[in-house]
Short mmCIF file of C-alpha atoms in Angstrom, two decimals:
data_model
loop_
_atom_site.label_atom_id
_atom_site.label_comp_id
_atom_site.label_asym_id
_atom_site.label_seq_id
_atom_site.Cartn_x
_atom_site.Cartn_y
_atom_site.Cartn_z
CA UNK T 1 172.59 108.51 109.30
CA UNK T 2 173.65 105.35 110.96
CA UNK T 3 174.37 103.40 107.89
CA UNK T 4 176.53 106.45 106.79
CA UNK T 5 178.42 106.26 110.01
CA UNK T 6 179.00 102.57 109.88
CA UNK T 7 180.21 102.98 106.26
CA UNK T 8 182.73 105.35 107.06
CA UNK T 9 184.02 103.49 110.37
CA UNK T 10 184.56 100.37 108.10
CA UNK T 11 186.40 102.58 105.35
CA UNK T 12 188.39 104.05 108.15
CA UNK T 13 189.40 100.66 109.10
CA UNK T 14 190.08 99.43 106.00
CA UNK T 15 192.56 102.50 105.27
CA UNK T 16 194.60 101.42 108.79
CA UNK T 17 194.54 97.80 108.44
CA UNK T 18 196.40 98.78 104.53
CA UNK T 19 198.34 101.20 106.14
CA UNK T 20 202.03 100.94 105.94
CA UNK T 21 203.56 98.94 108.94
CA UNK T 22 199.98 97.91 109.87
CA UNK T 23 199.67 94.27 111.69
CA UNK T 24 196.06 94.49 110.63
CA UNK T 25 194.58 92.16 107.70
CA UNK T 26 190.94 91.41 106.77
CA UNK T 27 189.66 88.41 105.57
CA UNK T 28 186.50 86.57 104.38
CA UNK T 29 185.45 82.92 105.05
CA UNK T 30 182.92 80.23 103.90
CA UNK T 31 182.11 76.80 104.96
CA UNK T 32 179.76 73.71 105.39
CA UNK T 33 178.85 72.31 109.02
CA UNK T 34 177.73 69.70 110.03
CA UNK T 35 175.96 68.55 113.35
CA UNK T 36 173.65 69.66 116.12
CA UNK T 37 170.19 68.49 117.23
CA UNK T 38 167.14 68.85 115.70
CA UNK T 39 165.25 71.90 116.56
CA UNK T 40 162.20 71.28 114.10
CA UNK T 41 161.57 68.74 110.91
CA UNK T 42 158.74 67.52 108.78
CA UNK T 43 157.58 67.72 105.14
CA UNK T 44 157.21 71.03 102.84
CA UNK T 45 154.75 71.41 99.50
CA UNK T 46 157.52 73.11 97.47
CA UNK T 47 156.59 76.32 95.08
CA UNK T 48 156.16 75.44 91.72
CA UNK T 49 156.48 71.52 91.74
CA UNK T 50 154.15 70.89 94.35
CA UNK T 51 156.40 68.15 95.65
CA UNK T 52 156.50 66.71 99.16
CA UNK T 53 160.28 66.72 100.66
CA UNK T 54 161.59 66.53 103.99
CA UNK T 55 163.21 69.00 106.07
CA UNK T 56 165.26 69.26 109.11
CA UNK T 57 166.43 72.52 110.80
CA UNK T 58 169.85 71.71 112.94
CA UNK T 59 171.77 74.79 114.51
CA UNK T 60 174.62 73.01 113.45
CA UNK T 61 174.15 72.32 109.84
CA UNK T 62 174.25 74.57 106.73
CA UNK T 63 176.55 77.18 104.66
CA UNK T 64 178.88 79.37 107.13
CA UNK T 65 179.96 82.62 106.33
CA UNK T 66 182.16 85.02 108.55
CA UNK T 67 184.05 88.24 107.87
CA UNK T 68 186.44 89.53 110.27
CA UNK T 69 190.13 90.70 111.09
CA UNK T 70 193.26 89.49 111.75
CA UNK T 71 196.01 90.75 114.17
CA UNK T 72 199.69 89.94 114.00
CA UNK T 73 201.12 90.03 117.52
CA UNK T 74 204.71 88.44 116.32
CA UNK T 75 205.71 86.20 113.56
CA UNK T 76 204.25 82.96 115.47
CA UNK T 77 201.20 84.68 117.09
CA UNK T 78 197.77 86.08 115.61
CA UNK T 79 194.61 87.28 117.20
CA UNK T 80 191.37 86.88 115.07
CA UNK T 81 187.97 88.39 115.66
CA UNK T 82 184.81 87.50 113.58
CA UNK T 83 181.08 87.67 113.06
CA UNK T 84 179.46 84.98 111.14
CA UNK T 85 175.87 84.30 109.14
CA UNK T 86 174.05 80.65 109.01
CA UNK T 87 170.60 80.60 107.53
CA UNK T 88 168.16 77.60 107.33
CA UNK T 89 165.17 78.37 105.56
CA UNK T 90 162.94 75.62 104.55
CA UNK T 91 160.05 77.20 102.52
CA UNK T 92 156.68 75.64 101.39
CA UNK T 93 153.52 76.71 99.65
CA UNK T 94 151.37 76.83 102.93
CA UNK T 95 154.24 78.70 105.06
CA UNK T 96 158.00 78.77 106.00
CA UNK T 97 160.44 78.69 108.77
CA UNK T 98 163.90 80.68 109.19
CA UNK T 99 166.37 79.86 111.70
CA UNK T 100 169.43 82.05 111.74
CA UNK T 101 172.71 82.36 113.56
CA UNK T 102 174.93 85.08 114.14
CA UNK T 103 178.37 84.04 115.90
CA UNK T 104 180.55 86.29 117.22
CA UNK T 105 184.32 84.87 117.65
CA UNK T 106 187.66 85.64 119.15
CA UNK T 107 190.62 83.08 118.33
CA UNK T 108 193.91 83.11 119.19
CA UNK T 109 196.21 81.47 116.30
CA UNK T 110 199.73 79.66 116.60
CA UNK T 111 202.05 79.38 113.40
CA UNK T 112 203.19 76.16 113.16
CA UNK T 113 204.82 76.60 109.71
CA UNK T 114 204.68 79.51 107.29
CA UNK T 115 201.24 77.60 105.74
CA UNK T 116 200.03 75.95 108.71
CA UNK T 117 198.36 77.21 112.05
CA UNK T 118 196.14 75.95 114.59
CA UNK T 119 193.73 78.02 116.99
CA UNK T 120 191.13 78.36 119.37
CA UNK T 121 188.93 80.33 121.04
CA UNK T 122 185.71 81.47 122.05
CA UNK T 123 182.11 81.94 120.41
CA UNK T 124 178.92 83.53 121.77
CA UNK T 125 175.91 82.61 119.02
CA UNK T 126 172.59 84.92 118.68
CA UNK T 127 170.16 82.69 117.49
CA UNK T 128 166.53 83.27 115.96
CA UNK T 129 163.64 81.61 114.48
CA UNK T 130 160.54 83.04 112.75
CA UNK T 131 157.92 81.48 110.59
CA UNK T 132 154.94 82.33 108.59
CA UNK T 133 151.69 80.71 107.17
CA UNK T 134 150.73 77.48 108.83
CA UNK T 135 154.11 77.59 110.88
CA UNK T 136 153.22 80.78 112.36
CA UNK T 137 152.23 80.10 115.55
CA UNK T 138 154.63 77.31 116.38
CA UNK T 139 156.02 77.13 119.83
CA UNK T 140 159.69 77.10 118.64
CA UNK T 141 159.30 80.57 117.23
CA UNK T 142 161.48 83.17 118.90
CA UNK T 143 165.00 83.66 120.27
CA UNK T 144 167.32 81.41 121.46
CA UNK T 145 170.02 81.35 124.24
CA UNK T 146 173.26 80.00 123.78
CA UNK T 147 176.17 79.11 126.00
CA UNK T 148 179.73 80.45 125.80
CA UNK T 149 181.02 77.97 122.75
CA UNK T 150 184.60 77.03 122.12
CA UNK T 151 186.03 76.67 118.98
CA UNK T 152 189.07 74.53 117.63
CA UNK T 153 190.53 75.29 113.92
CA UNK T 154 193.39 74.30 111.73
CA UNK T 155 194.38 76.24 108.70
CA UNK T 156 196.63 75.45 105.58
CA UNK T 157 197.39 79.11 103.95
CA UNK T 158 198.70 78.51 100.06
CA UNK T 159 201.36 81.29 98.69
CA UNK T 160 202.69 81.79 102.66
CA UNK T 161 203.98 85.20 102.36
CA UNK T 162 207.11 86.76 103.88
CA UNK T 163 207.06 89.54 106.38
CA UNK T 164 204.17 91.54 108.04
CA UNK T 165 200.95 91.43 107.20
CA UNK T 166 201.50 94.95 105.51
CA UNK T 167 203.46 93.48 102.88
CA UNK T 168 201.56 90.34 102.78
CA UNK T 169 199.79 89.37 99.39
CA UNK T 170 196.22 88.06 99.80
CA UNK T 171 196.17 84.37 100.89
CA UNK T 172 193.80 81.47 100.10
CA UNK T 173 193.44 78.71 102.70
CA UNK T 174 191.53 75.90 103.82
CA UNK T 175 189.93 75.38 107.42
CA UNK T 176 188.87 72.27 109.36
CA UNK T 177 186.88 73.39 112.57
CA UNK T 178 185.41 72.18 115.53
CA UNK T 179 182.67 74.06 117.19
CA UNK T 180 181.01 73.02 120.88
CA UNK T 181 177.70 75.09 121.74
CA UNK T 182 174.43 74.76 123.23
CA UNK T 183 171.31 76.42 122.53
CA UNK T 184 167.96 76.67 124.71
CA UNK T 185 164.30 77.64 124.07
CA UNK T 186 161.28 77.76 126.23
CA UNK T 187 163.07 75.32 128.41
CA UNK T 188 164.18 73.07 125.61
CA UNK T 189 168.00 72.29 125.14
CA UNK T 190 169.81 71.94 121.64
CA UNK T 191 173.47 71.21 120.95
CA UNK T 192 175.27 73.14 118.47
CA UNK T 193 178.29 70.66 118.45
CA UNK T 194 179.27 70.69 114.83
CA UNK T 195 182.36 70.50 112.54
CA UNK T 196 182.91 72.82 109.66
CA UNK T 197 185.24 72.08 106.15
CA UNK T 198 185.79 75.69 104.58
CA UNK T 199 188.02 78.10 102.72
CA UNK T 200 189.23 81.43 104.05
CA UNK T 201 190.50 84.38 101.93
CA UNK T 202 192.75 86.74 103.73
CA UNK T 203 193.68 90.32 101.86
#
């Protein structure tokens, strides 16, 4: 029942976002990031080949995904909210580990031109480490608390459209981001500072 209600809410939001005269639009983004302190490292024996390879888990390194919505306050100012996901999961023959981060962001963007804009805002990340096999008893398993982070982002949008978001065509953009945050678990602190290069699709 909860999933049905959530689906109805999403569908309703989509209708409102694309209604005539609306300043809302949705987006999806993905990028490759690098940075952060090492939370766990070692070697794993891969399934199938039996090769021994090194691994390293950092809170700011990997593939990042986000979905969210824009609200245009004016021709030069836009607010944006999103929720993201990133997973680092080395898996071996004797066990596996999975570090998952789920960031929630609220940003504001200033449109310097029709195609180029700069933004910044706040970010709160929920993180958790799980493990199985020989890693299951490791002390690093569990929830990781995070500080309130900051985000700086520059975007270049192709095929800049005219008018309000309600008449705008889908846009593809390139983005460069800098995130400053940190994590802690059982008294140990880890920097999550990282940069990201990615793409964003607005519709």
